[in-house]
Short mmCIF file of C-alpha atoms in Angstrom, two decimals:
data_model
loop_
_atom_site.label_atom_id
_atom_site.label_comp_id
_atom_site.label_asym_id
_atom_site.label_seq_id
_atom_site.Cartn_x
_atom_site.Cartn_y
_atom_site.Cartn_z
CA UNK A 57 30.19 -15.80 -5.29
CA UNK A 58 30.41 -12.95 -8.24
CA UNK A 59 29.16 -9.84 -8.04
CA UNK A 60 25.85 -8.98 -10.83
CA UNK A 61 24.80 -5.69 -11.88
CA UNK A 62 21.25 -5.96 -11.31
CA UNK A 63 19.26 -4.23 -14.02
CA UNK A 64 15.60 -3.45 -13.71
CA UNK A 65 14.27 -1.31 -16.38
CA UNK A 66 14.37 1.46 -14.17
CA UNK A 67 16.06 3.59 -16.85
CA UNK A 68 19.17 5.34 -15.49
CA UNK A 69 19.05 6.93 -11.19
CA UNK A 70 20.66 10.41 -10.53
CA UNK A 71 22.20 9.93 -7.04
CA UNK A 72 21.19 13.45 -5.51
CA UNK A 73 23.63 13.74 -2.15
CA UNK A 74 26.99 13.55 -4.34
CA UNK A 75 26.14 12.71 -8.66
CA UNK A 76 23.96 14.53 -10.85
CA UNK A 77 23.52 13.23 -14.16
CA UNK A 78 20.90 13.79 -17.10
CA UNK A 79 19.21 10.85 -17.01
CA UNK A 80 15.25 10.06 -16.53
CA UNK A 81 15.13 8.94 -13.27
CA UNK A 82 16.96 9.93 -9.73
CA UNK A 83 17.01 8.33 -6.58
CA UNK A 84 18.40 10.27 -3.41
CA UNK A 85 19.23 8.83 0.17
CA UNK A 86 18.63 11.74 1.33
CA UNK A 87 15.90 11.52 3.55
CA UNK A 88 15.56 9.58 7.04
CA UNK A 89 13.40 6.16 6.60
CA UNK A 90 10.60 7.81 8.74
CA UNK A 91 10.82 10.84 5.90
CA UNK A 92 10.35 8.39 3.20
CA UNK A 93 7.48 6.61 4.96
CA UNK A 94 5.39 9.80 6.36
CA UNK A 95 6.29 12.13 3.35
CA UNK A 96 7.14 9.82 0.34
CA UNK A 97 5.16 6.28 0.77
CA UNK A 98 1.71 7.42 3.03
CA UNK A 99 -1.81 7.75 1.13
CA UNK A 100 -5.09 8.29 1.46
CA UNK A 101 -6.78 7.00 4.82
CA UNK A 102 -3.47 5.93 6.73
CA UNK A 103 -1.47 7.18 9.71
CA UNK A 104 1.66 5.71 10.49
CA UNK A 105 3.92 5.64 13.68
CA UNK A 106 6.61 4.05 15.70
CA UNK A 107 9.09 3.28 12.65
CA UNK A 108 11.85 1.33 12.69
CA UNK A 109 14.49 0.57 10.75
CA UNK A 110 16.79 -2.93 11.41
CA UNK A 111 14.89 -3.17 14.61
CA UNK A 112 16.66 0.43 15.41
CA UNK A 113 13.88 3.74 16.68
CA UNK A 114 16.71 5.93 16.80
CA UNK A 115 18.45 5.07 12.79
CA UNK A 116 14.83 6.12 11.35
CA UNK A 117 16.16 9.18 12.42
CA UNK A 118 19.13 8.91 10.08
CA UNK A 119 19.63 8.49 6.42
CA UNK A 120 20.72 5.19 5.34
CA UNK A 121 22.08 4.30 2.04
CA UNK A 122 20.01 1.22 1.00
CA UNK A 123 16.80 3.39 1.52
CA UNK A 124 15.87 5.84 -0.93
CA UNK A 125 13.66 7.99 -2.87
CA UNK A 126 13.36 7.30 -6.81
CA UNK A 127 11.94 9.93 -8.94
CA UNK A 128 11.37 9.19 -12.84
CA UNK A 129 10.55 10.69 -15.98
CA UNK A 130 11.22 7.62 -18.08
CA UNK A 131 7.55 7.37 -19.74
CA UNK A 132 8.43 3.32 -20.34
CA UNK A 133 8.80 2.94 -16.74
CA UNK A 134 5.86 2.31 -14.52
CA UNK A 135 5.75 3.96 -11.40
CA UNK A 136 6.81 8.10 -11.73
CA UNK A 137 8.23 7.86 -8.18
CA UNK A 138 8.46 5.93 -4.59
CA UNK A 139 10.64 4.42 -1.70
CA UNK A 140 13.22 1.82 -3.29
CA UNK A 141 14.44 -0.40 -0.65
CA UNK A 142 18.13 -2.61 -1.58
CA UNK A 143 20.65 -4.93 -0.16
CA UNK A 144 23.01 -2.64 -1.37
CA UNK A 145 23.74 0.94 -1.67
CA UNK A 146 20.36 2.35 -3.03
CA UNK A 147 22.57 4.37 -5.87
CA UNK A 148 23.73 0.87 -7.43
CA UNK A 149 20.37 0.54 -8.46
CA UNK A 150 21.30 3.01 -11.25
CA UNK A 151 21.27 1.95 -14.92
CA UNK A 152 22.32 1.03 -17.29
CA UNK A 153 23.30 -2.71 -17.08
CA UNK A 154 26.90 -2.42 -17.33
CA UNK A 155 28.03 -5.43 -15.71
CA UNK A 156 26.95 -8.99 -15.01
CA UNK A 157 27.66 -8.74 -11.68
CA UNK A 158 27.33 -6.03 -9.84
CA UNK A 159 27.39 -5.44 -5.54
CA UNK A 160 27.65 -1.90 -4.13
CA UNK A 161 27.95 -3.03 -0.29
CA UNK A 162 28.33 0.37 1.76
CA UNK A 163 25.93 2.16 2.54
CA UNK A 164 26.52 3.74 6.27
CA UNK A 165 24.64 1.51 8.71
CA UNK A 166 24.94 -2.21 9.53
CA UNK A 167 22.54 -4.50 8.16
CA UNK A 168 20.33 -6.93 8.65
CA UNK A 169 22.30 -10.84 8.73
CA UNK A 170 19.70 -12.59 10.00
CA UNK A 171 15.89 -12.59 10.12
CA UNK A 172 13.43 -15.22 11.07
CA UNK A 173 11.07 -13.95 8.62
CA UNK A 174 12.86 -14.17 5.96
CA UNK A 175 14.56 -17.69 6.55
CA UNK A 176 11.40 -18.80 6.64
CA UNK A 177 11.33 -17.78 2.41
CA UNK A 178 14.31 -18.79 1.37
CA UNK A 179 14.30 -21.61 3.00
CA UNK A 180 17.77 -21.24 4.77
CA UNK A 181 20.10 -17.98 5.80
CA UNK A 182 19.52 -14.37 5.51
CA UNK A 183 22.05 -11.96 5.17
CA UNK A 184 23.22 -8.14 4.25
CA UNK A 185 19.20 -7.67 4.58
CA UNK A 186 17.25 -4.23 5.52
CA UNK A 187 14.20 -4.40 7.00
CA UNK A 188 11.91 -1.38 7.68
CA UNK A 189 8.66 -1.77 10.02
CA UNK A 190 5.95 0.70 11.21
CA UNK A 191 2.20 0.38 12.97
CA UNK A 192 0.03 2.06 11.19
CA UNK A 193 -3.90 2.33 11.55
CA UNK A 194 -6.20 2.60 8.56
CA UNK A 195 -9.33 4.22 7.95
CA UNK A 196 -11.04 2.07 5.96
CA UNK A 197 -11.62 -1.97 6.00
CA UNK A 198 -8.68 -2.45 3.19
CA UNK A 199 -5.30 -2.02 3.09
CA UNK A 200 -2.86 -1.46 -0.23
CA UNK A 201 0.35 -1.10 -2.01
CA UNK A 202 2.49 -1.50 -5.27
CA UNK A 203 5.55 -2.44 -5.78
CA UNK A 204 7.82 -3.57 -8.15
CA UNK A 205 11.14 -6.18 -7.22
CA UNK A 206 13.86 -6.78 -9.66
CA UNK A 207 17.30 -8.28 -9.27
CA UNK A 208 20.39 -9.22 -10.43
CA UNK A 209 19.92 -12.81 -9.19
CA UNK A 210 18.15 -13.07 -12.84
CA UNK A 211 19.19 -15.71 -14.56
CA UNK A 212 21.64 -17.13 -13.42
CA UNK A 213 20.36 -18.35 -10.04
CA UNK A 214 16.80 -18.72 -11.74
CA UNK A 215 14.98 -21.30 -12.79
CA UNK A 216 15.98 -23.91 -14.49
CA UNK A 217 19.40 -22.83 -12.54
CA UNK A 218 17.98 -23.66 -9.23
CA UNK A 219 20.11 -22.27 -6.47
CA UNK A 220 20.34 -21.20 -2.90
CA UNK A 221 21.79 -17.43 -3.24
CA UNK A 222 18.28 -16.41 -4.22
CA UNK A 223 17.46 -12.68 -2.67
CA UNK A 224 14.41 -12.71 -0.56
CA UNK A 225 11.79 -10.21 0.48
CA UNK A 226 8.52 -9.95 2.44
CA UNK A 227 5.61 -7.29 3.84
CA UNK A 228 4.52 -8.57 6.78
CA UNK A 229 1.49 -7.62 8.62
CA UNK A 230 -0.08 -8.10 11.85
CA UNK A 231 -2.93 -7.08 14.10
CA UNK A 232 -6.70 -7.28 14.74
CA UNK A 233 -8.18 -10.07 12.78
CA UNK A 234 -5.25 -11.80 10.93
CA UNK A 235 -3.55 -14.56 12.27
CA UNK A 236 0.22 -14.12 13.18
CA UNK A 237 2.45 -12.40 10.60
CA UNK A 238 1.24 -12.90 7.02
CA UNK A 239 2.92 -12.38 3.99
CA UNK A 240 1.22 -9.86 1.54
CA UNK A 241 3.67 -10.00 -1.51
CA UNK A 242 1.69 -12.57 -3.64
CA UNK A 243 1.06 -13.27 -6.63
CA UNK A 244 -2.93 -12.43 -7.95
CA UNK A 245 -3.42 -15.63 -10.04
CA UNK A 246 -2.50 -17.61 -7.71
CA UNK A 247 -1.76 -16.65 -4.50
CA UNK A 248 1.86 -17.65 -4.42
CA UNK A 249 5.00 -15.77 -2.43
CA UNK A 250 7.03 -13.09 -4.88
CA UNK A 251 10.81 -14.64 -5.03
CA UNK A 252 13.43 -15.63 -7.88
CA UNK A 253 12.73 -18.85 -7.43
CA UNK A 254 8.65 -18.47 -8.31
CA UNK A 255 8.66 -14.79 -10.58
CA UNK A 256 11.10 -15.32 -13.79
CA UNK A 257 11.03 -16.09 -17.56
CA UNK A 258 10.21 -19.94 -16.64
CA UNK A 259 7.71 -20.02 -13.60
CA UNK A 260 5.33 -17.32 -13.28
CA UNK A 261 6.41 -15.70 -16.96
CA UNK A 262 3.33 -13.41 -17.48
CA UNK A 263 4.85 -11.07 -14.53
CA UNK A 264 8.30 -10.90 -15.07
CA UNK A 265 10.27 -8.51 -17.40
CA UNK A 266 13.79 -9.43 -18.64
CA UNK A 267 15.82 -6.28 -18.46
CA UNK A 268 19.57 -7.85 -20.32
CA UNK A 269 22.33 -9.66 -18.63
CA UNK A 270 24.62 -6.40 -18.17
CA UNK A 271 26.75 -7.24 -21.84
CA UNK A 272 23.49 -6.59 -24.38
CA UNK A 273 22.42 -4.09 -25.63
CA UNK A 274 20.67 -1.64 -24.58
CA UNK A 275 20.48 -2.72 -21.60
CA UNK A 276 24.30 -1.85 -21.00
CA UNK A 277 23.87 1.52 -23.42
CA UNK A 278 20.30 2.56 -22.42
CA UNK A 279 19.97 5.63 -19.57
CA UNK A 280 15.89 4.01 -19.99
CA UNK A 281 17.63 0.56 -18.22
CA UNK A 282 18.65 0.14 -15.01
CA UNK A 283 21.12 -2.49 -13.24
CA UNK A 284 19.47 -5.23 -12.02
CA UNK A 285 19.14 -8.42 -14.97
CA UNK A 286 14.96 -8.52 -14.13
CA UNK A 287 11.76 -7.47 -12.79
CA UNK A 288 8.40 -8.06 -11.69
CA UNK A 289 5.43 -6.38 -12.89
CA UNK A 290 3.74 -3.52 -11.20
CA UNK A 291 1.60 -5.82 -7.93
CA UNK A 292 -0.38 -5.05 -5.58
CA UNK A 293 0.04 -5.98 -1.83
CA UNK A 294 -3.68 -5.64 -0.23
CA UNK A 295 -4.97 -6.72 3.44
CA UNK A 296 -8.10 -6.20 4.67
CA UNK A 297 -8.12 -4.62 7.94
CA UNK A 298 -10.66 -3.13 10.46
CA UNK A 299 -10.96 0.50 10.48
CA UNK A 300 -9.19 2.27 13.14
CA UNK A 301 -7.35 -0.20 14.80
CA UNK A 302 -3.40 -0.55 14.61
CA UNK A 303 -1.48 -3.02 12.53
CA UNK A 304 1.78 -3.50 12.47
CA UNK A 305 3.65 -3.92 8.87
CA UNK A 306 7.50 -4.75 7.95
CA UNK A 307 8.91 -4.50 4.68
CA UNK A 308 11.78 -6.91 4.60
CA UNK A 309 14.43 -7.51 2.41
CA UNK A 310 17.62 -9.73 2.18
CA UNK A 311 20.64 -11.57 0.54
CA UNK A 312 20.19 -15.41 0.92
CA UNK A 313 24.06 -17.47 1.60
CA UNK A 314 25.96 -14.31 0.60
CA UNK A 315 26.00 -10.57 0.09
CA UNK A 316 26.77 -10.40 -2.82
CA UNK A 317 24.51 -9.54 -6.07
CA UNK A 318 21.92 -6.47 -5.76
CA UNK A 319 18.24 -6.46 -4.88
CA UNK A 320 16.29 -3.88 -4.55
CA UNK A 321 12.00 -2.95 -4.11
CA UNK A 322 10.19 0.35 -5.74
CA UNK A 323 7.27 0.78 -3.48
CA UNK A 324 5.41 3.22 -5.63
CA UNK A 325 4.83 7.06 -3.75
CA UNK A 326 1.43 7.69 -2.11
CA UNK A 327 0.76 4.01 -2.74
CA UNK A 328 -0.43 3.12 0.67
CA UNK A 329 -3.92 3.89 1.22
CA UNK A 330 -6.94 2.96 2.91
CA UNK A 331 -9.95 3.88 1.14
CA UNK A 332 -13.04 4.90 3.43
CA UNK A 333 -15.76 2.92 2.55
CA UNK A 334 -18.11 6.25 3.00
CA UNK A 335 -18.72 9.11 0.71
CA UNK A 336 -19.21 12.65 1.86
CA UNK A 337 -21.10 15.34 0.39
CA UNK A 338 -22.39 19.01 1.60
CA UNK A 339 -24.21 21.92 0.95
CA UNK A 340 -24.50 25.22 2.46
CA UNK A 341 -27.19 27.90 2.69
CA UNK A 342 -25.03 30.91 0.58
CA UNK A 343 -21.13 31.70 -0.05
CA UNK A 344 -20.15 34.03 1.49
CA UNK A 345 -16.66 33.90 1.00
CA UNK A 346 -14.42 33.22 -2.06
CA UNK A 347 -13.46 30.04 -1.28
CA UNK A 348 -16.64 27.49 -1.17
CA UNK A 349 -15.54 25.79 1.76
CA UNK A 350 -15.01 28.64 3.64
CA UNK A 351 -18.25 29.49 6.37
CA UNK A 352 -19.19 31.99 8.73
CA UNK A 353 -20.11 30.90 12.12
CA UNK A 354 -24.03 31.73 13.10
CA UNK A 355 -24.32 33.20 9.98
CA UNK A 356 -24.94 29.99 7.46
CA UNK A 357 -26.51 26.82 7.61
CA UNK A 358 -24.69 23.08 6.23
CA UNK A 359 -26.12 19.81 5.10
CA UNK A 360 -23.13 17.06 5.49
CA UNK A 361 -24.63 13.66 4.33
CA UNK A 362 -22.63 11.09 4.82
CA UNK A 363 -23.08 7.33 2.66
CA UNK A 364 -21.62 3.97 3.06
CA UNK A 365 -20.65 1.98 -0.10
CA UNK A 366 -19.39 -1.48 2.18
CA UNK A 367 -20.26 -3.64 4.87
CA UNK A 368 -23.43 -2.38 5.31
CA UNK A 369 -24.71 -5.22 7.92
CA UNK A 370 -21.45 -4.53 10.27
CA UNK A 371 -21.35 -1.42 12.80
CA UNK A 372 -18.90 1.68 11.59
CA UNK A 373 -18.30 4.27 13.66
CA UNK A 374 -16.93 7.32 11.32
CA UNK A 375 -15.09 10.13 13.45
CA UNK A 376 -16.36 13.37 12.02
CA UNK A 377 -14.48 16.66 13.04
CA UNK A 378 -15.20 20.15 12.36
CA UNK A 379 -13.13 23.00 13.00
#
């Protein structure tokens, strides 16, 4: 299959490692997957551990060409910064959309050539993929993160031109209270999976954004457009969880049928969160220091109040540490 320059409305990226462009969006592959999870993806109320990339915990500490950090100063692009996963090298997402068929299969480490979970979604054989996974411990009763999916498979291999080459992705979660392994990359209106065949100009068009075809203006000339021909709105991946328990999250993306025509997932920075189901307030008898959060041991009285907001009939243990 020919290449396709996947254009996503992500403006122009700057590869911080080797290239620099005066453009509104940058991409860097300098951080390791472990650093990207800890420093970029995680937000309030979530602790991550046991990070692996493509099933290898050792590679989690090594920068990967298809996993990176992106930033955007483009006001039209809905995500300011975050973690990017791609089927090729992450720099392939850099726009504008100048080619009708673009592929950059040159990440510095081997890519996934098979994955049973993605195979089920694709109803075919996957290749040229990336699987980032880790355990996490939530502090609240739900977990959520924001993402966008873009691909150069649009529009050639989307309805009405159904094919077996649609790139596929999924966010799979497992743990206490969850039956088996559940894919939480789903549309909010009907709960169906997010895919090229299921989100496009014909099917669920409300969630789809056209981004050129590699030859049309302004997508092929303006740095405010990325390389993918189409992309989704910003969507939420949500799951119910149990406070303090350990869960496993798999973020997987792959080509289907062949290793051509790149796709990418953009995960919003600090959006993987678990809101604690309590509000905390405190008062102190007197302020002895310039910082109102400082008190003198043995000299000041303090009152701490915790108010629970949800699931009032279910027992909940909240750890409190005073230092």
